[in-house]
Short mmCIF file of C-alpha atoms in Angstrom, two decimals:
data_model
loop_
_atom_site.label_atom_id
_atom_site.label_comp_id
_atom_site.label_asym_id
_atom_site.label_seq_id
_atom_site.Cartn_x
_atom_site.Cartn_y
_atom_site.Cartn_z
CA MET A 12 38.00 128.98 -1.63
CA ASN A 13 36.03 127.69 1.71
CA MET A 14 32.65 129.61 2.71
CA GLN A 15 32.93 128.24 6.08
CA LYS A 16 36.07 130.08 7.33
CA PHE A 17 34.64 132.73 8.69
CA GLU A 18 31.57 130.84 10.62
CA GLU A 19 32.58 131.66 13.92
CA ASN A 20 33.38 135.60 13.99
CA THR A 21 31.04 138.66 14.41
CA ILE A 22 29.90 140.85 11.93
CA LEU A 23 28.27 143.87 12.31
CA ALA A 24 26.19 145.00 9.54
CA VAL A 25 25.45 149.32 9.48
CA ASP A 26 22.98 150.13 6.99
CA ASP A 27 19.80 152.78 7.49
CA ALA A 28 17.46 150.46 5.37
CA PRO A 29 16.19 147.50 7.26
CA THR A 30 15.63 145.59 3.89
CA ASN A 31 19.37 146.06 3.23
CA LEU A 32 19.96 144.63 6.51
CA SER A 33 17.68 141.61 6.28
CA VAL A 34 19.10 140.75 2.97
CA LEU A 35 22.83 140.82 4.66
CA VAL A 36 21.51 138.38 7.52
CA ASP A 37 20.04 136.08 5.34
CA ASN A 38 23.51 135.92 3.32
CA LEU A 39 25.44 135.74 5.69
CA SER A 40 23.54 133.43 8.32
CA SER A 41 24.43 131.15 5.72
CA ASN A 42 27.96 131.23 6.92
CA ASN A 43 26.89 130.37 10.13
CA CYS A 44 28.94 133.60 11.43
CA ARG A 45 27.12 136.02 14.13
CA VAL A 46 25.53 139.42 12.55
CA LEU A 47 24.74 142.38 14.48
CA THR A 48 23.36 145.31 12.60
CA ALA A 49 22.62 148.88 13.43
CA GLU A 50 20.22 151.51 11.57
CA SER A 51 22.88 154.21 11.93
CA ALA A 52 26.11 155.45 13.30
CA LYS A 53 24.39 156.26 16.54
CA SER A 54 23.19 152.67 16.75
CA ALA A 55 26.55 151.14 15.74
CA LEU A 56 28.31 153.02 18.23
CA ASN A 57 26.04 151.78 20.95
CA ARG A 58 26.47 148.53 20.05
CA LEU A 59 30.16 148.64 19.85
CA GLN A 60 30.20 149.46 23.21
CA TYR A 61 29.33 145.99 24.03
CA VAL A 62 30.91 143.88 21.21
CA ILE A 63 34.32 144.55 19.98
CA PRO A 64 33.06 142.80 16.03
CA ASP A 65 35.70 140.95 13.64
CA LEU A 66 34.88 143.08 10.54
CA ILE A 67 32.20 146.17 10.06
CA LEU A 68 29.68 146.44 6.85
CA LEU A 69 29.38 149.85 6.64
CA ASP A 70 27.54 151.61 4.34
CA VAL A 71 27.89 155.26 3.21
CA MET A 72 24.84 157.37 3.04
CA MET A 73 23.22 157.57 6.37
CA PRO A 74 21.50 160.31 8.13
CA GLU A 75 22.99 162.59 10.96
CA MET A 76 26.77 160.94 10.49
CA ASP A 77 27.43 159.11 6.96
CA GLY A 78 29.45 155.65 6.63
CA TYR A 79 32.94 158.01 5.82
CA GLU A 80 32.61 160.09 9.22
CA LEU A 81 31.90 156.86 11.17
CA CYS A 82 34.83 154.83 10.09
CA ARG A 83 37.34 157.88 10.22
CA LEU A 84 35.63 158.23 13.88
CA LEU A 85 36.56 154.38 14.74
CA LYS A 86 39.94 154.55 13.15
CA LYS A 87 40.94 157.05 15.57
CA HIS A 88 39.91 154.39 18.56
CA PRO A 89 42.61 152.59 20.12
CA ILE A 90 39.94 149.69 20.52
CA TYR A 91 38.14 149.92 17.14
CA LYS A 92 41.21 150.70 14.97
CA ASN A 93 41.98 147.44 14.01
CA ILE A 94 38.79 146.31 13.11
CA PRO A 95 38.75 145.90 9.12
CA VAL A 96 35.75 148.03 7.58
CA ILE A 97 34.37 147.13 4.14
CA PHE A 98 32.10 149.78 2.18
CA LEU A 99 28.82 148.55 0.90
CA THR A 100 26.88 151.15 -0.78
CA ALA A 101 25.26 151.94 -4.20
CA LYS A 102 28.01 154.97 -4.93
CA SER A 103 30.25 153.65 -7.00
CA ASP A 104 32.33 156.63 -8.67
CA GLY A 105 35.60 156.76 -8.60
CA GLU A 106 36.17 159.41 -5.95
CA ASP A 107 33.88 157.48 -3.74
CA ILE A 108 35.95 154.71 -3.82
CA VAL A 109 38.99 156.78 -3.02
CA GLU A 110 37.15 158.69 -0.21
CA GLY A 111 36.27 155.06 1.34
CA PHE A 112 39.73 153.75 1.21
CA LYS A 113 41.10 157.36 2.52
CA ALA A 114 38.62 157.09 5.44
CA GLY A 115 40.37 154.09 6.47
CA GLY A 116 38.12 151.13 4.54
CA VAL A 117 39.94 148.08 3.37
CA ASP A 118 37.05 147.29 0.91
CA TYR A 119 34.60 148.96 -1.05
CA VAL A 120 31.73 146.81 -2.53
CA THR A 121 28.91 148.53 -4.71
CA LYS A 122 25.30 147.59 -4.67
CA PRO A 123 23.85 145.26 -5.56
CA PHE A 124 26.31 142.33 -4.54
CA ARG A 125 26.64 139.42 -5.53
CA LYS A 126 26.77 136.70 -2.41
CA VAL A 127 29.66 134.66 -2.83
CA GLU A 128 31.79 137.76 -4.28
CA LEU A 129 30.92 139.65 -0.96
CA SER A 130 31.67 136.30 1.12
CA MET A 131 34.88 136.04 -0.67
CA ARG A 132 36.12 139.38 0.40
CA ILE A 133 34.81 139.17 3.69
CA GLU A 134 36.73 135.71 4.12
CA THR A 135 39.97 137.03 2.83
CA HIS A 136 39.53 140.22 4.84
CA LEU A 137 39.10 138.08 7.90
CA GLU A 138 42.17 135.86 7.18
CA LEU A 139 44.26 139.02 6.77
CA LYS A 140 43.28 140.58 10.28
CA ASN A 141 43.92 137.13 12.26
CA ALA A 142 47.11 137.25 10.72
CA ARG A 143 48.05 140.88 11.87
CA CYS A 144 47.02 139.63 15.33
CA LYS A 145 49.40 136.55 15.18
CA ILE A 146 51.75 138.86 13.85
CA GLN A 147 51.24 141.23 16.63
CA GLU A 148 51.01 138.67 19.34
CA TYR A 149 54.23 137.57 18.00
CA ALA A 150 55.82 140.55 18.02
CA HIS A 151 54.70 141.24 21.78
CA THR A 152 56.01 138.15 22.78
CA LEU A 153 59.33 138.74 21.11
CA GLU A 154 59.18 141.82 22.90
CA ASP A 155 58.81 140.80 26.22
CA ARG A 156 61.44 138.27 25.94
CA ASN A 157 63.68 140.60 24.68
CA LYS A 158 63.09 142.57 27.94
CA ARG A 159 63.70 139.32 29.87
CA LEU A 160 66.54 138.78 28.47
CA SER A 161 67.60 142.32 28.78
CA GLU A 162 66.90 142.09 32.53
CA MET A 163 68.93 139.07 32.64
CA LEU A 164 71.76 140.85 30.98
CA ASP A 165 71.81 143.41 33.30
CA GLU A 166 71.35 140.89 36.54
CA LYS A 167 74.41 139.18 34.93
CA ASN A 168 76.41 142.09 34.92
CA GLU A 169 75.36 143.26 38.40
CA PHE A 170 76.29 139.46 39.73
CA ILE A 171 79.83 139.75 37.74
CA GLY A 172 80.10 143.10 39.69
CA VAL A 173 79.12 141.67 43.05
CA ALA A 174 81.04 138.42 42.78
CA THR A 175 83.89 141.19 41.46
CA HIS A 176 83.82 142.91 44.40
CA ASP A 177 82.23 141.24 47.18
CA LEU A 178 84.83 138.65 46.69
CA LYS A 179 87.74 139.98 46.07
CA ASN A 180 88.55 141.56 49.84
CA PRO A 181 87.81 138.31 51.34
CA LEU A 182 90.02 136.22 48.90
CA SER A 183 92.62 139.12 49.74
CA VAL A 184 91.95 138.51 53.31
CA MET A 185 92.57 134.48 52.75
CA THR A 186 95.69 135.04 50.52
CA LEU A 187 97.59 137.27 53.24
CA ALA A 188 96.80 134.91 55.81
CA LEU A 189 97.86 131.84 54.08
CA ASP A 190 100.65 133.77 53.33
CA LEU A 191 101.68 134.34 57.26
CA PHE A 192 100.97 130.54 57.67
CA LYS A 193 103.78 129.99 55.35
CA MET A 194 105.91 131.36 58.02
CA LYS A 195 106.97 129.24 60.92
CA THR A 196 103.93 129.91 63.63
CA GLU A 197 105.60 128.94 66.24
CA LYS A 198 107.88 132.25 65.71
CA LYS A 199 104.40 134.05 66.52
CA PRO A 200 102.13 135.25 69.53
CA VAL A 201 99.34 132.74 70.02
CA LYS A 202 97.16 135.48 70.30
CA GLU A 203 98.26 136.97 66.43
CA VAL A 204 97.73 133.17 65.45
CA ASP A 205 94.21 133.23 66.52
CA MET A 206 93.59 136.77 64.75
CA VAL A 207 94.55 135.36 61.48
CA VAL A 208 92.63 132.23 62.01
CA ASP A 209 89.75 134.40 63.00
CA GLN A 210 90.24 136.52 59.64
CA MET A 211 89.66 133.13 57.48
CA ARG A 212 87.31 132.26 59.28
CA GLN A 213 85.37 135.64 58.64
CA SER A 214 86.18 135.64 55.09
CA LEU A 215 85.01 132.05 54.39
CA LYS A 216 82.12 132.68 56.05
CA ARG A 217 81.26 136.06 53.69
CA MET A 218 81.93 134.18 50.78
CA THR A 219 80.01 131.32 51.93
CA SER A 220 76.99 133.49 52.74
CA LEU A 221 77.18 135.35 49.18
CA VAL A 222 77.48 132.35 46.76
CA THR A 223 74.55 130.79 49.03
CA GLN A 224 72.19 133.78 48.20
CA LEU A 225 73.61 133.85 44.98
CA LEU A 226 72.81 130.23 44.16
CA GLU A 227 69.13 130.80 45.71
CA ILE A 228 68.17 133.56 44.14
CA ASN A 229 68.73 131.62 40.80
CA ARG A 230 66.70 128.70 41.90
CA LEU A 231 64.11 130.90 42.35
CA ASP A 232 64.66 132.68 39.56
CA VAL A 233 64.31 129.58 37.21
CA GLY A 234 61.70 127.95 39.21
CA ARG A 235 63.69 125.15 40.97
CA PHE A 236 63.30 126.44 44.82
CA GLU A 237 60.77 123.49 46.24
CA LEU A 238 58.92 124.28 49.52
CA ASN A 239 58.25 122.19 51.85
CA MET A 240 55.22 123.54 53.36
CA ALA A 241 53.76 122.41 57.37
CA GLU A 242 51.33 123.86 59.51
CA VAL A 243 53.61 125.01 62.51
CA PRO A 244 53.82 127.08 65.42
CA LEU A 245 55.42 130.26 64.75
CA ALA A 246 56.45 131.63 67.92
CA PRO A 247 59.02 129.27 68.93
CA ILE A 248 60.45 130.11 65.59
CA CYS A 249 60.67 133.74 66.04
CA SER A 250 62.14 133.17 69.75
CA GLU A 251 64.87 131.24 68.48
CA LEU A 252 66.27 133.44 65.59
CA VAL A 253 65.64 136.72 68.31
CA SER A 254 67.97 134.34 70.18
CA GLN A 255 70.66 133.91 67.56
CA ASN A 256 70.98 137.34 66.49
CA ARG A 257 71.37 138.67 70.32
CA LEU A 258 74.95 138.02 70.34
CA ASN A 259 75.90 140.16 67.31
CA ALA A 260 73.59 142.84 69.09
CA ALA A 261 75.54 142.28 71.93
CA ASN A 262 78.52 142.80 70.19
CA LYS A 263 77.29 146.34 68.51
CA SER A 264 75.79 147.55 72.16
CA ILE A 265 72.36 146.84 70.70
CA GLU A 266 69.19 145.33 72.44
CA ILE A 267 67.01 143.29 71.10
CA ASP A 268 63.45 143.14 72.47
CA PHE A 269 60.81 140.04 71.53
CA VAL A 270 57.10 140.73 72.42
CA ILE A 271 54.14 138.32 71.65
CA GLU A 272 50.79 140.24 70.99
CA CYS A 273 49.33 136.71 70.43
CA ASP A 274 48.29 133.32 71.26
CA PRO A 275 51.74 131.88 71.72
CA GLY A 276 50.34 128.56 70.08
CA ILE A 277 49.66 130.58 66.66
CA ALA A 278 50.44 128.58 63.88
CA ALA A 279 50.15 129.00 60.02
CA LYS A 280 51.61 126.86 57.08
CA VAL A 281 54.73 127.87 55.99
CA ASP A 282 57.85 126.42 54.96
CA PRO A 283 59.87 126.43 58.52
CA THR A 284 63.22 127.03 56.51
CA GLY A 285 61.94 129.40 54.02
CA PHE A 286 60.27 131.27 57.42
CA SER A 287 63.17 131.00 58.87
CA GLN A 288 65.35 132.74 56.48
CA ILE A 289 63.27 135.62 55.79
CA LEU A 290 62.81 136.21 59.98
CA ASP A 291 66.70 136.09 60.22
CA ASN A 292 67.65 138.17 57.81
CA LEU A 293 64.96 141.11 59.03
CA ILE A 294 66.44 140.92 62.53
CA SER A 295 69.94 140.96 61.26
CA ASN A 296 69.34 143.76 58.97
CA ALA A 297 67.76 145.72 61.61
CA VAL A 298 70.93 144.86 63.83
CA LYS A 299 73.68 145.87 61.07
CA TYR A 300 72.06 148.94 60.25
CA SER A 301 71.20 150.28 63.83
CA PRO A 302 73.68 152.53 65.44
CA ALA A 303 75.35 151.30 68.87
CA ASP A 304 72.96 151.54 72.18
CA SER A 305 69.79 151.13 70.66
CA LYS A 306 66.94 149.04 70.40
CA VAL A 307 65.20 146.86 68.08
CA THR A 308 62.00 145.26 68.79
CA CYS A 309 60.61 142.12 66.92
CA LYS A 310 56.66 141.67 67.75
CA LEU A 311 54.26 138.52 66.68
CA GLN A 312 50.87 139.71 66.14
CA VAL A 313 47.86 138.88 64.49
CA VAL A 314 45.66 141.16 62.12
CA SER A 315 43.07 141.26 59.84
CA SER A 316 41.47 143.10 57.00
CA GLY A 317 38.33 142.00 58.13
CA GLU A 318 35.39 143.16 60.65
CA SER A 319 34.47 141.65 64.12
CA LEU A 320 31.10 140.53 63.48
CA PRO A 321 28.60 139.02 66.21
CA ASP A 322 28.73 135.46 66.73
CA LEU A 323 31.56 135.52 63.38
CA ILE A 324 34.97 134.46 63.14
CA LEU A 325 37.51 137.85 62.01
CA ILE A 326 37.81 137.35 58.27
CA ASP A 327 41.04 137.34 56.64
CA ARG A 328 43.41 136.72 59.32
CA LYS A 329 47.09 137.12 59.15
CA VAL A 330 50.05 136.40 61.67
CA ARG A 331 52.26 139.16 61.38
CA PHE A 332 56.28 139.36 62.45
CA VAL A 333 57.30 142.79 62.85
CA VAL A 334 60.96 144.37 63.37
CA ASN A 335 61.41 147.48 64.52
CA ASP A 336 64.77 149.31 64.37
CA GLU A 337 66.25 152.87 65.19
CA GLY A 338 68.46 153.44 62.55
CA PRO A 339 68.40 155.78 60.01
CA GLY A 340 65.41 155.23 57.85
CA ILE A 341 65.17 154.74 54.28
CA LEU A 342 64.98 157.90 51.88
CA SER A 343 61.62 157.64 49.88
CA GLU A 344 63.34 157.72 46.72
CA GLU A 345 65.32 154.74 47.71
CA TYR A 346 62.37 152.71 48.47
CA PRO A 347 62.15 151.01 44.66
CA LYS A 348 65.86 149.80 45.42
CA VAL A 349 64.64 147.80 48.91
CA PHE A 350 63.47 144.11 47.39
CA GLN A 351 65.55 145.02 44.17
CA LYS A 352 68.53 142.19 43.39
CA PHE A 353 71.65 143.46 43.99
CA ALA A 354 70.65 147.38 44.70
CA ARG A 355 71.89 148.94 47.75
CA THR A 356 70.25 151.66 49.54
CA SER A 357 72.50 154.80 50.48
CA ASN A 358 72.42 153.75 54.34
CA LEU A 359 75.61 151.66 55.50
CA PRO A 360 76.14 148.62 57.90
CA THR A 361 77.42 150.75 61.11
CA GLY A 362 79.86 147.65 61.93
CA GLY A 363 81.24 147.43 58.87
CA GLU A 364 79.34 144.39 58.14
CA SER A 365 79.04 143.12 54.71
CA SER A 366 75.90 143.49 52.12
CA SER A 367 75.33 141.81 49.04
CA GLY A 368 71.78 143.54 48.22
CA LEU A 369 70.14 140.29 48.03
CA GLY A 370 68.91 139.32 51.29
CA LEU A 371 65.93 141.14 51.19
CA SER A 372 65.11 140.13 47.78
CA ILE A 373 65.37 136.41 48.19
CA ALA A 374 63.15 137.02 51.13
CA LYS A 375 60.27 139.11 49.50
CA ARG A 376 60.59 135.72 46.81
CA LEU A 377 60.04 133.54 49.49
CA ALA A 378 57.32 135.30 51.36
CA LYS A 379 55.65 135.35 48.08
CA GLU A 380 55.86 131.67 47.35
CA MET A 381 54.60 131.06 50.69
CA LYS A 382 51.24 133.08 49.89
CA GLY A 383 52.50 136.15 52.19
CA ASP A 384 53.55 139.55 51.94
CA LEU A 385 57.03 141.34 53.09
CA GLY A 386 56.49 145.12 53.24
CA PHE A 387 57.81 147.96 55.29
CA VAL A 388 57.54 151.72 56.14
CA SER A 389 60.32 154.29 57.06
CA THR A 390 61.03 157.74 58.03
CA PRO A 391 64.40 159.24 57.80
CA GLY A 392 65.66 159.81 60.93
CA SER A 393 63.14 157.75 62.90
CA GLY A 394 64.42 154.05 61.91
CA SER A 395 61.94 151.20 59.73
CA THR A 396 59.76 148.91 60.60
CA PHE A 397 59.68 145.56 58.33
CA TYR A 398 57.26 142.95 58.73
CA LEU A 399 56.17 140.11 57.35
CA GLU A 400 52.62 138.59 56.73
CA ILE A 401 51.29 134.89 56.23
CA PRO A 402 47.54 134.28 55.97
CA ILE A 403 46.38 132.14 58.52
CA HIS A 404 43.97 129.55 57.36
CA SER A 405 41.12 128.91 59.85
#
């Protein structure tokens, strides 16, 4: 057996006799391992606050607290319980040996010991300990993978549910519309034909949006989403997204205000497409869940978590886009659902709009990919405020 296999391990030797400790240090040092010593149980416990050894050599007969009691104490502690303890003592009665194993020891060596025998026993128990550690690591890896597989299975079931529910109605509308078009359209009033065409267009739009979101969340999950980061002015993008959502807002008699509360030329490093997608989601959601004749307020700000010091710039500066609505707000018990895939809160769109439960989940992931953060505050009955923060690199 190779006598050098435990050369990088740390061994704690506990014995109230300094001579015995000196002998152990001399014998074990030839194996190039690190040897720490303690002359009492109390001293050993002090040592264990700063280092976790790979193995402990423990004398039985010590004042104040004997080796059995110390071993039992260590085996009750979650950090130290897996450290193998070898009793090294002059007590050789059968009852003493049994007591040592009952206390939690893995082996029992009587004094005077033979150097080769002790080294081989140490090596054996270190190898067993390393094998147990590898098995535990493998078990934890399997547990993590099983958990992820379970989550993926749940997501797949959610996906099937969403696809079945959210695609079924648009497809039914499309089927009905196509059946109508099989008839002679010249016998139908133009207004009625236009209405059917509008229904088909809206159904196609809903299905396309859902499929796009499903593909996007899948790309984010498998790590195939690539960002094209660039330092760009943010105010023009914000203004454009607000303008694009004003038509839908006007159809529900909702007013959208946009206020720039910082330098209009403020810029940050973002993926322009991803940034626009997040903003569009926040604004369209505010419109979707707001009642008629209400207001949605959007703001572009610069905030800092640092303090303003003389002659120094602000630290940890971030640009923040805020969307505040006057909707029903979100119940506190439903907060975990807000950014969860396929999850929906109890709030319903005020105009019968569709919701896949994916938009905010995608937005949260995009914000994280851009080193930003997406959050919200909400009070039931008083509306919600969603915000996107992107760091500014000075």
